[in-house]
PDB file of C-alpha atoms in Angstrom:
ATOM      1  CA  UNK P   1      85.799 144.104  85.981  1.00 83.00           C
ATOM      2  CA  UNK P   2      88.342 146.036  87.487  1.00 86.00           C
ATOM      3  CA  UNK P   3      89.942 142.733  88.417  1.00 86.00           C
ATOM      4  CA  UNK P   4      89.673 141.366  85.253  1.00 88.00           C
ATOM      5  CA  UNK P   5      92.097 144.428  84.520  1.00 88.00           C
ATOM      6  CA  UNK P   6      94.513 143.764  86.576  1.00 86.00           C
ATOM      7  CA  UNK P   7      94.731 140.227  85.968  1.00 88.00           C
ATOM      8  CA  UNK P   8      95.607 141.054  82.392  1.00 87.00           C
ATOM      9  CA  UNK P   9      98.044 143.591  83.098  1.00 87.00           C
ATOM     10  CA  UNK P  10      99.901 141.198  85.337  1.00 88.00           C
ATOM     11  CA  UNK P  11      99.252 138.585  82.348  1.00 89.00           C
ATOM     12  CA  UNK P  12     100.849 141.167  80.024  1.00 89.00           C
ATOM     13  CA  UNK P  13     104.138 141.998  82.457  1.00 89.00           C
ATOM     14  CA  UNK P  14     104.733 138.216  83.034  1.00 87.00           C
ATOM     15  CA  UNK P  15     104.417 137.514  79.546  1.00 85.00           C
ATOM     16  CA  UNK P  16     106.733 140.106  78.566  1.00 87.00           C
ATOM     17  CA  UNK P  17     109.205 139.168  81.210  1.00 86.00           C
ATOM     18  CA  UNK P  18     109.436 135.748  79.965  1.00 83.00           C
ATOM     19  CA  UNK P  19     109.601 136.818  76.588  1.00 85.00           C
ATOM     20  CA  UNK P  20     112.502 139.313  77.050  1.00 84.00           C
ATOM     21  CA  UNK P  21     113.900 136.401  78.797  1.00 85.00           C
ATOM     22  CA  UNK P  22     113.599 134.158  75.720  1.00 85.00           C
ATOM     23  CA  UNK P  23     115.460 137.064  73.606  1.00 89.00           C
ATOM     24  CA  UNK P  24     118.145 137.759  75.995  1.00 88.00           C
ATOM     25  CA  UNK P  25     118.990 133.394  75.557  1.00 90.00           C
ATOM     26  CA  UNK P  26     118.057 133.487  71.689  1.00 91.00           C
ATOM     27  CA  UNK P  27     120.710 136.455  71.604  1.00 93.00           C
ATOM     28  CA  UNK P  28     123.473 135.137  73.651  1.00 92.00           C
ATOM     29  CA  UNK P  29     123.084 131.693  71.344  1.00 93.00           C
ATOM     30  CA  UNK P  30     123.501 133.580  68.122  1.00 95.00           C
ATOM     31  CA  UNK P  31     126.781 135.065  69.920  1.00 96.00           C
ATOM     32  CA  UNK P  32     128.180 131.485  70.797  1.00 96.00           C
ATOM     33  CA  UNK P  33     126.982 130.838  66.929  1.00 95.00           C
ATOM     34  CA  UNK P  34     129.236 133.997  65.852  1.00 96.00           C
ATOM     35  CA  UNK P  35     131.915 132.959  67.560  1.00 96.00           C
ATOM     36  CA  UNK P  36     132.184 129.738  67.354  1.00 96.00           C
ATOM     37  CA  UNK P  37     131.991 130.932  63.040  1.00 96.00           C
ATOM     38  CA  UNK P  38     135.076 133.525  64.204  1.00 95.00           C
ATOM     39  CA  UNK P  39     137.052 130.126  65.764  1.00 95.00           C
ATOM     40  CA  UNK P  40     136.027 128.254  62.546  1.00 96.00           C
ATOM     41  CA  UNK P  41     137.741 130.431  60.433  1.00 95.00           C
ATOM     42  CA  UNK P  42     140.980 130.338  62.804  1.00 94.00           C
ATOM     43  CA  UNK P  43     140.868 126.544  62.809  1.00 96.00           C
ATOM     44  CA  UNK P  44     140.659 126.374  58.406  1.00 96.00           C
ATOM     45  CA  UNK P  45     143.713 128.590  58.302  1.00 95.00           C
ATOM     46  CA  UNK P  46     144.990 126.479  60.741  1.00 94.00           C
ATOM     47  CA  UNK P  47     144.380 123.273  58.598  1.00 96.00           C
ATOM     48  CA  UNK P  48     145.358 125.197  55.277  1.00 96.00           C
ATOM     49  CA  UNK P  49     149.223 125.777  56.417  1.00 95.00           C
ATOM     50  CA  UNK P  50     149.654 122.060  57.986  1.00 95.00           C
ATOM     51  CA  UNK P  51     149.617 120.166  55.192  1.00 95.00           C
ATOM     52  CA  UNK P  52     152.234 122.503  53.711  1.00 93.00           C
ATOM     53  CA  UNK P  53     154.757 122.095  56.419  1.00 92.00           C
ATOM     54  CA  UNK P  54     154.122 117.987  56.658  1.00 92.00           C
ATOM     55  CA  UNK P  55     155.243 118.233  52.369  1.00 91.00           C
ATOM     56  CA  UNK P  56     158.157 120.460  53.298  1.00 91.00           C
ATOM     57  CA  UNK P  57     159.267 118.527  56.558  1.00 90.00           C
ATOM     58  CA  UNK P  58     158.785 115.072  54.601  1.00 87.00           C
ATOM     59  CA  UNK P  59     162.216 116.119  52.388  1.00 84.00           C
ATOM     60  CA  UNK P  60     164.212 117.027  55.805  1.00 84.00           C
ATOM     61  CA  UNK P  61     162.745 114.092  58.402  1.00 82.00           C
ATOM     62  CA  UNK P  62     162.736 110.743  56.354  1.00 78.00           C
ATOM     63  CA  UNK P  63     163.560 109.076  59.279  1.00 80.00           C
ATOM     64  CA  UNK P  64     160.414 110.767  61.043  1.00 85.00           C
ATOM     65  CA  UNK P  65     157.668 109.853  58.644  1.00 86.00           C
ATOM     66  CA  UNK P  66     155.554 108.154  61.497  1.00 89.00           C
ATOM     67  CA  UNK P  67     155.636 111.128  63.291  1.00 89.00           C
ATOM     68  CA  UNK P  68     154.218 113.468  59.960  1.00 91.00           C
ATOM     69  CA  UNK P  69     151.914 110.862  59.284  1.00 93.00           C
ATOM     70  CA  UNK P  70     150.686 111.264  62.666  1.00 94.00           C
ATOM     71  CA  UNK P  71     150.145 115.061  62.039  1.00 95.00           C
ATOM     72  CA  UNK P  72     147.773 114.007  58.870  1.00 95.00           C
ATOM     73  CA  UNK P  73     145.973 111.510  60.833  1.00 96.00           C
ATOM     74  CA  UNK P  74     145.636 114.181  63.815  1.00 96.00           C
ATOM     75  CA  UNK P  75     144.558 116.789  60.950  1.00 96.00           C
ATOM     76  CA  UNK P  76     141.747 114.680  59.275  1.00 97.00           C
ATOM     77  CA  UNK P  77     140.452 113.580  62.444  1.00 97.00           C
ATOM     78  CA  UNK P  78     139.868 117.575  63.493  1.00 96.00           C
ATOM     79  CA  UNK P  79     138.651 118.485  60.115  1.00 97.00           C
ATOM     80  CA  UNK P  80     136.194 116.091  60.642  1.00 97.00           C
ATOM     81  CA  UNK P  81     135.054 117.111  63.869  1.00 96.00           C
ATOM     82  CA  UNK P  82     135.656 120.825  63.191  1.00 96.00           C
ATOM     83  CA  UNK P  83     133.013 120.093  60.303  1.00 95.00           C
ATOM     84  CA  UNK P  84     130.860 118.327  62.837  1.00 95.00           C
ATOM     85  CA  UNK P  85     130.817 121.561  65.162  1.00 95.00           C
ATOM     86  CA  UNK P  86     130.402 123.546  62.823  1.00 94.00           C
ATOM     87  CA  UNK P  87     126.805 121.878  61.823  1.00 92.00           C
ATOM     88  CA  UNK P  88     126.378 122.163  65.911  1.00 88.00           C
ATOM     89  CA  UNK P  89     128.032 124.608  67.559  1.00 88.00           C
ATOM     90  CA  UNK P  90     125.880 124.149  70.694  1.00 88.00           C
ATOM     91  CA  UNK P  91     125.849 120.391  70.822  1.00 88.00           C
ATOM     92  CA  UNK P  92     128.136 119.763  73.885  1.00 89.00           C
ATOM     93  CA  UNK P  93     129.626 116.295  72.229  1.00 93.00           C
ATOM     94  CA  UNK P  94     130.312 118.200  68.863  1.00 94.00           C
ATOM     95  CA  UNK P  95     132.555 120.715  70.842  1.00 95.00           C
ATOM     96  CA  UNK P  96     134.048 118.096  73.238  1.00 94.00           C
ATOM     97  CA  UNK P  97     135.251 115.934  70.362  1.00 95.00           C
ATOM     98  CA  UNK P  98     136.539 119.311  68.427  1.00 96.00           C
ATOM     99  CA  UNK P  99     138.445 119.947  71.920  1.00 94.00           C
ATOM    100  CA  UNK P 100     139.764 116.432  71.817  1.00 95.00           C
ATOM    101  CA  UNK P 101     141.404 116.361  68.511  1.00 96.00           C
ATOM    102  CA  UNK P 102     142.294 119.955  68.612  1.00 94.00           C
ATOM    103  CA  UNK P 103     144.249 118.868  71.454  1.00 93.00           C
ATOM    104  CA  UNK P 104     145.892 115.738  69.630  1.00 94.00           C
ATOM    105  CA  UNK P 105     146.992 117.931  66.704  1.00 95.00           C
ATOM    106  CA  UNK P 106     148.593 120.258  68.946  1.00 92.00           C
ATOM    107  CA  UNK P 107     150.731 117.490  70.281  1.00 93.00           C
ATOM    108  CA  UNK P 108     151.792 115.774  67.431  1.00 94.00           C
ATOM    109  CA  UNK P 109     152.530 119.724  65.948  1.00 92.00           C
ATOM    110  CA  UNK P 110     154.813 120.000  69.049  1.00 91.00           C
ATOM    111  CA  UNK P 111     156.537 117.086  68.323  1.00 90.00           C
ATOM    112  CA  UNK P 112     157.140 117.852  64.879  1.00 90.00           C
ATOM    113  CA  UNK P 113     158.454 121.088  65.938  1.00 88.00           C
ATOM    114  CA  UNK P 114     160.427 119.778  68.272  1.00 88.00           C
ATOM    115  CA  UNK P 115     161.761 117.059  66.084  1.00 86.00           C
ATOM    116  CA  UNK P 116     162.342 119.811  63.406  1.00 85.00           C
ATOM    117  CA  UNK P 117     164.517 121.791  66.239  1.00 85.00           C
ATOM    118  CA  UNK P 118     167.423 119.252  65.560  1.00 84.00           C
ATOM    119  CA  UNK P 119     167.565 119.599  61.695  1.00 86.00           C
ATOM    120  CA  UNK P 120     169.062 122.905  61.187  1.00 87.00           C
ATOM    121  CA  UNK P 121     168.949 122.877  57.525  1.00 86.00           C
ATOM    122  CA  UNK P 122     165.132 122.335  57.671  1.00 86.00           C
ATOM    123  CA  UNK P 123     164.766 125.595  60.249  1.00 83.00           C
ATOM    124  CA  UNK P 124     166.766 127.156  57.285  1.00 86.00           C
ATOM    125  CA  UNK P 125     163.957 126.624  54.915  1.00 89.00           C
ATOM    126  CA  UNK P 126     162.678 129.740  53.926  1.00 92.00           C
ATOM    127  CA  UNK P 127     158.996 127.936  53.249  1.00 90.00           C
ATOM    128  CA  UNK P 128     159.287 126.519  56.085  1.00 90.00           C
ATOM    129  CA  UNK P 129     160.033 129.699  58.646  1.00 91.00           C
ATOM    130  CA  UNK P 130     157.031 131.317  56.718  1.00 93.00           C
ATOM    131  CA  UNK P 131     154.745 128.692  57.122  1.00 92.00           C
ATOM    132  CA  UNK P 132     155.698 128.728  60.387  1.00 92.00           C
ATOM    133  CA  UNK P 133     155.553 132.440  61.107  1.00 93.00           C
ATOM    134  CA  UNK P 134     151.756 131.881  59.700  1.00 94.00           C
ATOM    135  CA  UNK P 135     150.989 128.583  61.745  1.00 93.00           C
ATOM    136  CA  UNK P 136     152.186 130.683  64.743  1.00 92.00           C
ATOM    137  CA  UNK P 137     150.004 133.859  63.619  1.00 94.00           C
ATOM    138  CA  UNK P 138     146.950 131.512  63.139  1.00 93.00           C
ATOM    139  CA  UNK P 139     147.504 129.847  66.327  1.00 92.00           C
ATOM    140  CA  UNK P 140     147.861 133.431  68.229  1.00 93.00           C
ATOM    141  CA  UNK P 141     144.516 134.227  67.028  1.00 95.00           C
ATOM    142  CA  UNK P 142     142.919 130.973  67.753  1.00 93.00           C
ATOM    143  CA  UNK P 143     143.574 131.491  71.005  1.00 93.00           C
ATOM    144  CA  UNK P 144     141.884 135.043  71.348  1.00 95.00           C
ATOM    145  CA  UNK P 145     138.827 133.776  69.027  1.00 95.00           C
ATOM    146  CA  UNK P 146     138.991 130.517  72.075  1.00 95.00           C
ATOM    147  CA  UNK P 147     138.301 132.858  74.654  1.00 96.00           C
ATOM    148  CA  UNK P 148     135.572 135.455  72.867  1.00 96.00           C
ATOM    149  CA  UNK P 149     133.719 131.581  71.958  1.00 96.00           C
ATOM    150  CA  UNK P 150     134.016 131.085  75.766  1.00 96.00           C
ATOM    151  CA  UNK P 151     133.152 133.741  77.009  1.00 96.00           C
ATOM    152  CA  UNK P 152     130.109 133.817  75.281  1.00 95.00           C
ATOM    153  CA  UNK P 153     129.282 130.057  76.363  1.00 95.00           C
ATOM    154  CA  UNK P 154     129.865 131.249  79.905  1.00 95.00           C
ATOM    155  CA  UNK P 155     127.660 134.214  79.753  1.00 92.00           C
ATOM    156  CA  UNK P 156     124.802 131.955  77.966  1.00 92.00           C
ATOM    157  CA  UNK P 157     125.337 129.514  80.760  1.00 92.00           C
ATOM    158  CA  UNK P 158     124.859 132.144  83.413  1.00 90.00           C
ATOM    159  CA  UNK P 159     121.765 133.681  81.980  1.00 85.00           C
ATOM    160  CA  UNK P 160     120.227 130.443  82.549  1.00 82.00           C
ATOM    161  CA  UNK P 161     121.154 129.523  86.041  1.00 82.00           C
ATOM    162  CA  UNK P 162     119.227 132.312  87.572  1.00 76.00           C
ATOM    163  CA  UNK P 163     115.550 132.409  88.122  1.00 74.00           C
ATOM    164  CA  UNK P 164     113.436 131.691  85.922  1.00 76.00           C
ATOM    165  CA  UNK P 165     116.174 131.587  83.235  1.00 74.00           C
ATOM    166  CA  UNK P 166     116.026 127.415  83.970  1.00 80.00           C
ATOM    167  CA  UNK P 167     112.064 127.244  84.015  1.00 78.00           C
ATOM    168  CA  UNK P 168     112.332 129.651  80.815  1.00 81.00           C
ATOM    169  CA  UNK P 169     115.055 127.563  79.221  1.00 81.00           C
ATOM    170  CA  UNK P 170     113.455 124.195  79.486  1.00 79.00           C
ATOM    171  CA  UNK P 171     110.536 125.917  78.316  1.00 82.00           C
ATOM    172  CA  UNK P 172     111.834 126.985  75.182  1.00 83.00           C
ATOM    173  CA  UNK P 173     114.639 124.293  74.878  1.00 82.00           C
ATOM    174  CA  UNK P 174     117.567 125.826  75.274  1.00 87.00           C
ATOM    175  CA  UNK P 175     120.491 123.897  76.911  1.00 87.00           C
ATOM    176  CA  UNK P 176     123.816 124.800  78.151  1.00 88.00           C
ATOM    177  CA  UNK P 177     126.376 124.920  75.840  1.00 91.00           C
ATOM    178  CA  UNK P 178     130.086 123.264  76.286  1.00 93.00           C
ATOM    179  CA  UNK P 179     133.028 125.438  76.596  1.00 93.00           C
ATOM    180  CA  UNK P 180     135.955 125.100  74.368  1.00 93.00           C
ATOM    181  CA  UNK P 181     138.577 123.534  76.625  1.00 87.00           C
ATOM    182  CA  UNK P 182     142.202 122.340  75.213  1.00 81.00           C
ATOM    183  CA  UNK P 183     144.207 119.859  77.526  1.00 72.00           C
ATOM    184  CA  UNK P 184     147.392 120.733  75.999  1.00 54.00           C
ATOM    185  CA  UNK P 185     148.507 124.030  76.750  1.00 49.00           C
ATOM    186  CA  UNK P 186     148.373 126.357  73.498  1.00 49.00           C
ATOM    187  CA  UNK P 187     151.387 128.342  74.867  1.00 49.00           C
ATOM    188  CA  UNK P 188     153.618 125.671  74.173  1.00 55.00           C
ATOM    189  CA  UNK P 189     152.766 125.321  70.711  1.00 62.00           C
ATOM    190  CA  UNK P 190     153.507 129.228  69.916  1.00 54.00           C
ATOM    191  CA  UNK P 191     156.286 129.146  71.838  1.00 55.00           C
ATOM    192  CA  UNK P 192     157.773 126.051  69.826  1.00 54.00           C
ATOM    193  CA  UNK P 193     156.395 128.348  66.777  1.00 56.00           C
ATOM    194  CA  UNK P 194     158.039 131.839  67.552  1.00 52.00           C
ATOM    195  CA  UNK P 195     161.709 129.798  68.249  1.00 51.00           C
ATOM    196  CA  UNK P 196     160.857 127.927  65.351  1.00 50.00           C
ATOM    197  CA  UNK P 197     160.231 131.049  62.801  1.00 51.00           C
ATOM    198  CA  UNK P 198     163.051 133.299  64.552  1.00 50.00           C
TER     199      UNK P 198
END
């Protein structure tokens, strides 16, 4: 009888182990969910303004229309992914692709900008230095709303490399999540952005 007893009081401790286990990764995924909704809102803004500078560029660069349709065709293609991520934020292709075309927007913004650095009467544009005093506001933020997502990816991560978090894990399904990683540094874009707007 007696060890009966204790049997189900270790029963009970394990079970509540692994299930406080289970709600410290259920947690940490609805962080990487918030944040990922925080970055979201970062990359829309984003989107918003583009557009607007492409229409206002497009009267200054004539000669430079493949390089603003490449902006557009860099934009829809991270729209579309954005959307995709945004469906699944912990689906490690979703955020990889997201990463990718984040990272060929940002180029083909740098180019425009620097482009745009040799038409003064275009830096003149009052539109223009607003929209670009917002690009470079939204792209500011992106960068700290990066880094909360990533954090919060690494911390998930790490809560399931020790034991039992990968027994508990596979138990439960949860899998590691994918960091958000840009190849193109996002200090050269807001630095382009703050000459730009000055």
């Amino acid at each position: 009888m007696i060890a009966m007893i204790v049997l189900a009081v270790i029963f009970a401790i394990l079970a509540f182990w692994v299930l406080g286990i289970q709600k410290r990764l259920l947690n940490s995924r609805r962080r990487i969910k918030y944040a990922f909704s925080q970055m979201d809102i970062q990359f829309k803004r984003r989107y918003e303004l583009i557009p607007n500078l492409v229409e206002i560029a497009k009267g200054y660069m004539k000669h430079e229309r493949e390089a603003l349709e490449a902006i557009i065709t860099a934009l829809n293609e991270a729209v579309s992914a954005n959307a995709m991520a945004c469906i699944h934020p912990l689906l490690g292709i979703a955020i990889l692709h997201l990463a990718t075309t984040e990272d060929r927007l940002t180029v083909t913004l740098g180019r425009m900008f620097a482009i745009a650095e040799a038409c003064p009467d275009l830096q003149a544009n009052e539109n223009m230095q607003r929209l670009t005093t917002e690009l470079n506001d939204a792209e500011n933020k992106l960068i700290f709303a990066r880094q909360a997502y990533n954090d919060c990816v690494v911390q998930y991560n790490q809560s399931m490399e020790h034991f039992p978090g990968p027994a508990i894990a596979n138990i439960f399904g949860f899998h590691a999540a994918e960091l958000m990683q840009v190849a193109e540094s996002d200090g050269g874009l807001v630095a382009q952005l703050a000459v730009a707007s000055a």
